[in-house]
Short mmCIF file of C-alpha atoms in Angstrom, two decimals:
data_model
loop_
_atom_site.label_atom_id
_atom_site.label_comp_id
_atom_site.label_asym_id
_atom_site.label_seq_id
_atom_site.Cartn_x
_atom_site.Cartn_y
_atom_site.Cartn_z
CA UNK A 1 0.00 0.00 0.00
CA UNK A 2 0.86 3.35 -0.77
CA UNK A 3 0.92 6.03 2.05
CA UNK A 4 1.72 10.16 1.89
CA UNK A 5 3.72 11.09 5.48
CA UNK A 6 5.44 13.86 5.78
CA UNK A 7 8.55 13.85 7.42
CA UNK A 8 9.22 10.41 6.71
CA UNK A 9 12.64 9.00 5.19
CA UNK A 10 13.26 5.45 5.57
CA UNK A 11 16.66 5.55 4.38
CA UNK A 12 17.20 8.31 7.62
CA UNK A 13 15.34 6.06 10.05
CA UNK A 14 17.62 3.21 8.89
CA UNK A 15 20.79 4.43 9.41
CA UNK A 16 19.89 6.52 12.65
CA UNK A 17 21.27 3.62 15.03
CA UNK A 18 18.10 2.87 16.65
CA UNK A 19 17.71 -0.37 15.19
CA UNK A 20 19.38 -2.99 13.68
CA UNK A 21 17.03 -5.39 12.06
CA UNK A 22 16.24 -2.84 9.12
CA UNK A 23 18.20 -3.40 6.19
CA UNK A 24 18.89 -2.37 2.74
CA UNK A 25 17.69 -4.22 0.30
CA UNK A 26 18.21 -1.74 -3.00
CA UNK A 27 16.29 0.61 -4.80
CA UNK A 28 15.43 2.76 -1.68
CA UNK A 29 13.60 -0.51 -0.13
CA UNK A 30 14.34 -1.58 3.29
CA UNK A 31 13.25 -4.99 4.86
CA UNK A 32 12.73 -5.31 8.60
CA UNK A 33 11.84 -7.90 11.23
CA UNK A 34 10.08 -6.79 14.74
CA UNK A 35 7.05 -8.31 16.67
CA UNK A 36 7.56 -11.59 14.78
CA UNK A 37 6.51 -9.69 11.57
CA UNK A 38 8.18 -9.07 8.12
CA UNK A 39 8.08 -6.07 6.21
CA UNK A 40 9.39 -4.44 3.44
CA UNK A 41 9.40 -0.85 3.06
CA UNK A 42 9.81 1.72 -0.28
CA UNK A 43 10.46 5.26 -0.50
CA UNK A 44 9.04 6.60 -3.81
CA UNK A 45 9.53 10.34 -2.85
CA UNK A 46 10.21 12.94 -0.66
CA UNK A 47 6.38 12.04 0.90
CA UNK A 48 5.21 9.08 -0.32
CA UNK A 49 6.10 5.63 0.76
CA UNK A 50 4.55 2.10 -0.05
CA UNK A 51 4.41 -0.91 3.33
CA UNK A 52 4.03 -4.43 1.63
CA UNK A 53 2.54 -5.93 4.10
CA UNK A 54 -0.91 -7.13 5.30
CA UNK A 55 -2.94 -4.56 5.48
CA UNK A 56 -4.39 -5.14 9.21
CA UNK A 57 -0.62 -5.64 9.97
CA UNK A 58 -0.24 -2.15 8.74
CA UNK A 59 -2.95 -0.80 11.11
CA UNK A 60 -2.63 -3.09 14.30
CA UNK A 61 1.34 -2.69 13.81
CA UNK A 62 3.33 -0.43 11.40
CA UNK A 63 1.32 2.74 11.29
CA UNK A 64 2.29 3.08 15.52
CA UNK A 65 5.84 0.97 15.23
CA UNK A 66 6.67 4.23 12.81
CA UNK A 67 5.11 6.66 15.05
CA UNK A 68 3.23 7.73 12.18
CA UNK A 69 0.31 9.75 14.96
CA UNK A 70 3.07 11.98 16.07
CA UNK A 71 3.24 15.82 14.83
CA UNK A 72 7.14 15.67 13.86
CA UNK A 73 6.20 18.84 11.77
CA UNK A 74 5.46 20.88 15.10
CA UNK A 75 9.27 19.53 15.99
CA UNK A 76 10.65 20.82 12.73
CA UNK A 77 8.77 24.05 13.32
CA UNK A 78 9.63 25.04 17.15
CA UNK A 79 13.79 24.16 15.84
CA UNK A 80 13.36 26.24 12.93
CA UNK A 81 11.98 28.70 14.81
CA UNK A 82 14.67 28.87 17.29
CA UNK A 83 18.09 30.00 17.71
CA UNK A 84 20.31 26.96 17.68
CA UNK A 85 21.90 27.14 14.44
CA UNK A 86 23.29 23.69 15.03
CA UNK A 87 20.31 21.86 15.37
CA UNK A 88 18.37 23.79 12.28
CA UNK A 89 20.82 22.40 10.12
CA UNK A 90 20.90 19.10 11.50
CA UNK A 91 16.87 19.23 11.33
CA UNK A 92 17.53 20.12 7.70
CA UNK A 93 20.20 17.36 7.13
CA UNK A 94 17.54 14.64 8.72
CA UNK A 95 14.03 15.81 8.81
CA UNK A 96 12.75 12.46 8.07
CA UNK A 97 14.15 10.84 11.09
CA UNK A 98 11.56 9.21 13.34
CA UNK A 99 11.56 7.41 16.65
CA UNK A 100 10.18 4.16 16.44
CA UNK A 101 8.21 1.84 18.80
CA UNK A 102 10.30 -0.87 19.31
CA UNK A 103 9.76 -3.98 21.42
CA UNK A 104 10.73 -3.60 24.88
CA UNK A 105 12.95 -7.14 25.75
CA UNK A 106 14.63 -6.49 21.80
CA UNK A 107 15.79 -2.49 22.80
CA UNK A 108 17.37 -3.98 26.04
CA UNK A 109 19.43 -7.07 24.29
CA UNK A 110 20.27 -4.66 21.16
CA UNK A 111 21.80 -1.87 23.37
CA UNK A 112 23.92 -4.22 25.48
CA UNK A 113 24.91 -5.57 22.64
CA UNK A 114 25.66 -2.28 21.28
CA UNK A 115 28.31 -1.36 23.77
CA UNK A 116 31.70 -0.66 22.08
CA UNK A 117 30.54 -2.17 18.96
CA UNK A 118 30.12 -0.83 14.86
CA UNK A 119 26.56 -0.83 13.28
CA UNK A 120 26.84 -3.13 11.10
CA UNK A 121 28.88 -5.69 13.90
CA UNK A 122 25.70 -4.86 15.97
CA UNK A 123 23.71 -5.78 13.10
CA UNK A 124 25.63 -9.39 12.41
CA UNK A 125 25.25 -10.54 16.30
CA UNK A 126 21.51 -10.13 16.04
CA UNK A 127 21.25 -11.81 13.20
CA UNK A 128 23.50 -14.62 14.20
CA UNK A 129 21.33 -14.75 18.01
CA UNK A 130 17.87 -14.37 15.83
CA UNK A 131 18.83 -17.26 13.67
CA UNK A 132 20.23 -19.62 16.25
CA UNK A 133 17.35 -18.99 18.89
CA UNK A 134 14.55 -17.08 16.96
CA UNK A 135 12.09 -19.01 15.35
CA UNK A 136 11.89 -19.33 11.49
CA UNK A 137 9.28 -17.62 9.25
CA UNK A 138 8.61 -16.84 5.83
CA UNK A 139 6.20 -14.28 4.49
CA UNK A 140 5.49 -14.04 0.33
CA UNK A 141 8.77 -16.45 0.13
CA UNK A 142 10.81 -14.31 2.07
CA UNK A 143 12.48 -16.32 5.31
CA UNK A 144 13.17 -14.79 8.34
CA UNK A 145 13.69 -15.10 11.78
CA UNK A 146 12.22 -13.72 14.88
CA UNK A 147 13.75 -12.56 18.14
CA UNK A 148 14.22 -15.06 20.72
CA UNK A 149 12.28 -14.49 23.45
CA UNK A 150 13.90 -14.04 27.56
CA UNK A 151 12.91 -17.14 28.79
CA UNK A 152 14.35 -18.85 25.77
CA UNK A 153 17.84 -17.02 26.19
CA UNK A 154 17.27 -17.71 29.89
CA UNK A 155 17.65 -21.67 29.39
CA UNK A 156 20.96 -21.49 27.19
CA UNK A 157 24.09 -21.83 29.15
CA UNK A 158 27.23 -19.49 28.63
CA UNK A 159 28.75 -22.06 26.49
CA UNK A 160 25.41 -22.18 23.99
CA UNK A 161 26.08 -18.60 23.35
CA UNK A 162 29.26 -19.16 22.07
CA UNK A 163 29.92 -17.91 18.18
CA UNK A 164 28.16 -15.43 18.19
CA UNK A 165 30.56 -12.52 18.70
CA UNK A 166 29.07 -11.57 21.65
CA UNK A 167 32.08 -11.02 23.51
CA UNK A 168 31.93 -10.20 27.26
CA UNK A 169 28.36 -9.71 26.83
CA UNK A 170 27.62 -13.04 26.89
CA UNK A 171 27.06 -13.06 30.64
CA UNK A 172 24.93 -9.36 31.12
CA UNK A 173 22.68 -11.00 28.11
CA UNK A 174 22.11 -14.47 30.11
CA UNK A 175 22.11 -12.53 33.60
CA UNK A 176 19.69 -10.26 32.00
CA UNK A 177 17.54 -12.93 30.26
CA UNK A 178 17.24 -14.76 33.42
CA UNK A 179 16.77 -11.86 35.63
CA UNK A 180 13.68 -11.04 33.01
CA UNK A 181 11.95 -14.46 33.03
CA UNK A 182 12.35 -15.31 36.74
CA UNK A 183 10.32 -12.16 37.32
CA UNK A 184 13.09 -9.70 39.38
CA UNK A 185 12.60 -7.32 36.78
CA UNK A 186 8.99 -6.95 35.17
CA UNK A 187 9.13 -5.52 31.87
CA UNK A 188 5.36 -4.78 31.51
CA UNK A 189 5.50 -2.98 35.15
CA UNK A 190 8.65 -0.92 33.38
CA UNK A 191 6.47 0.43 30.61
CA UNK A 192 4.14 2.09 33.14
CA UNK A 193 6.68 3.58 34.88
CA UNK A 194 7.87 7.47 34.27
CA UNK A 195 11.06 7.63 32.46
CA UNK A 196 13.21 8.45 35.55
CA UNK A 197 11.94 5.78 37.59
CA UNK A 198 11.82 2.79 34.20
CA UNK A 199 15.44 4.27 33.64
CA UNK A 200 16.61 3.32 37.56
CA UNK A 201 14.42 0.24 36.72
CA UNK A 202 16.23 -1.16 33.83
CA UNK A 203 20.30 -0.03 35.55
CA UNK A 204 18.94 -3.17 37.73
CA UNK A 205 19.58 -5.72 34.94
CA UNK A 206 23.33 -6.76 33.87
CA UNK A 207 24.81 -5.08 31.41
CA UNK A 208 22.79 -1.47 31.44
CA UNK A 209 24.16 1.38 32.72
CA UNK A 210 23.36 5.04 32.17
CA UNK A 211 23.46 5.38 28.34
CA UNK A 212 21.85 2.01 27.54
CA UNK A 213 18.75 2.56 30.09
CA UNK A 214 18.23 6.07 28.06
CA UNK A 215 18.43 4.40 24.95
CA UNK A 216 15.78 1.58 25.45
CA UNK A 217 13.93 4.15 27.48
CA UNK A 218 13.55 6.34 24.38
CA UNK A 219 13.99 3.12 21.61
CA UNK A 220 11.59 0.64 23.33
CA UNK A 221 9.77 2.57 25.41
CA UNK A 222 8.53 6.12 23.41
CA UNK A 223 9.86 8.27 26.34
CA UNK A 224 10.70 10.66 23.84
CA UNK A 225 12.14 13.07 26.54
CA UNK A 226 15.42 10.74 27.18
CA UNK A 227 18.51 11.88 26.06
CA UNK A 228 20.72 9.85 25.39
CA UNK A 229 24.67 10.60 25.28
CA UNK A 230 26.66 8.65 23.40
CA UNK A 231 30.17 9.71 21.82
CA UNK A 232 28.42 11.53 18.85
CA UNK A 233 26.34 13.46 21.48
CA UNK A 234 29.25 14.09 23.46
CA UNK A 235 30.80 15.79 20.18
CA UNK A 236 27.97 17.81 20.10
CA UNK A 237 27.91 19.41 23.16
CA UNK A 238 31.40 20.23 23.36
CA UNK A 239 31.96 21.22 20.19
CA UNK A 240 28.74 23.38 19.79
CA UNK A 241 27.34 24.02 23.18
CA UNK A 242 30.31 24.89 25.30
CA UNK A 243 29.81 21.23 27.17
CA UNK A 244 26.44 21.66 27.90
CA UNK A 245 23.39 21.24 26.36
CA UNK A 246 20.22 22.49 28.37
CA UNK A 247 17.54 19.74 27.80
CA UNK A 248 14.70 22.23 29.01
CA UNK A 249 14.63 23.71 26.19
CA UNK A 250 13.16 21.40 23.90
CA UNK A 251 11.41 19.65 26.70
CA UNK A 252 8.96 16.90 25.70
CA UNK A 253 11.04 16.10 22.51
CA UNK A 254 14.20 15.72 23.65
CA UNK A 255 14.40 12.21 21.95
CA UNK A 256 13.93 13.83 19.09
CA UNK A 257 16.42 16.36 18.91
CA UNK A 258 18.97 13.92 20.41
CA UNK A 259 18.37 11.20 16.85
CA UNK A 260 18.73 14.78 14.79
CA UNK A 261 22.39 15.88 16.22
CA UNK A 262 23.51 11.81 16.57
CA UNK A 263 22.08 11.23 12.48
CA UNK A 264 23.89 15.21 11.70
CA UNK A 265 27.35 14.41 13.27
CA UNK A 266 27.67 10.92 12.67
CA UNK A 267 27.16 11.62 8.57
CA UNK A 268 29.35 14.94 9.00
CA UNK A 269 32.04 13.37 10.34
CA UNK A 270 32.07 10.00 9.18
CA UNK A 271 34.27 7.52 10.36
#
């Protein structure tokens, strides 16, 4: 199906390192796995953009997982109409960018995994957990694989993660799994929470600290408020805010403005 959204660049949402299951598959067409669903995704132009997909997937699933409800256009306006030269042309450079509604227990394993690790290395271990633990599932032909669930990672032992480049974190991903499916840490109870308290919530399982709980908190949770500081935010603020950035200004989108400055600086200064 063929939609019209403004604000919308799938090629921008890709490569904003929020997720890692979406992938190029040519001809501005991206395929992605989350929720145990497959979709592929087109951009035709600047504003329109065809789902292939079932169509009650697109309405019980896609149309929120894209954040497609959200006013990104008030955003665009209150940046443009501020003073922060930075961030206009950043919001120029990646207007399209949107924050997407990713599944809690996937944000957490992704961003551990994330730690001190390239995109597309993040990208590989998924794949190589999804495949070896997910189960398999085709859609129009296509095979893929969904994300194993906590209380299946919870019954593997240390050596059953092996080859799988996970590195040291093997152990916060089994810790975490297990921590998850015993019921210490309730996910569901999480998504209720504010974002200060789900953020103290989540530096309770193995492996998250203060820039991972930010990121699921904003990632897999929609508290589009969190802000979180990576090395390309930390670039940012010293280089254009004097080493500080005051949040309250753009408070309420904070999220936002963050994936804007990270998508800006990491493409300005690539590496």
């Amino acid at each position: 199906m063929i939609k019209n959204i403004v604000h919308f660049n799938v090629q921008q949402i890709a490569d904003s390192g929020q997720c890692f299951r979406m992938n190029n598959i040519g001809n501005n067409s991206y395929s992605l796995v989350a929720f145990n669903k497959y979709l592929e995704i087109e951009q035709l132009d600047k504003n329109q953009v065809v789902f292939r997909c079932e169509d009650e997937d697109f309405e019980t699933l896609w149309a929120d997982y894209f954040d497609l409800n959200y006013d990104y256009g008030n955003v665009v306006h209150s940046i443009h109409n501020s003073e922060d030269d930075f961030l206009k042309k950043a919001v120029e450079y990646g207007e399209g960018i949107r924050i997407l509604k990713q599944d809690l227990w996937e944000t957490i394993v992704s961003f551990i995994i994330s730690q001190r690790k390239s995109i597309p290395a993040i990208k590989s271990t998924i794949e190589k957990l999804c495949m070896k633990f997910g189960e398999k599932k085709s859609f129009e032909g296509k095979v893929y694989y969904t994300f194993p669930s906590p209380e299946v990672i919870a019954e593997q032992s240390m050596e059953g993660l092996q080859g799988l480049a996970l590195g040291y974190r093997d152990k916060y991903i089994l810790n975490t799994a297990k921590t998850i499916a015993n019921g210490e840490v309730n996910l569901e109870l999480i998504k209720q929470m504010s974002r200060e308290d789900a953020i103290l919530e989540l530096k309770k399982l193995s492996g998250v600290g203060e820039k991972v709980a930010n990121c699921v908190a904003l990632y897999g949770m929609h508290k589009i408020d969190a802000f979180p500081v990576d090395v390309w935010i930390k670039r940012v603020v010293d280089t254009y805010y004097g080493g500080f950035f005051d949040t309250n200004t753009y408070k309420g989108f904070n999220g936002i403005v963050q994936q804007y400055m990270f998508y800006y600086m990491k493409n300005k200064y690539k590496s």
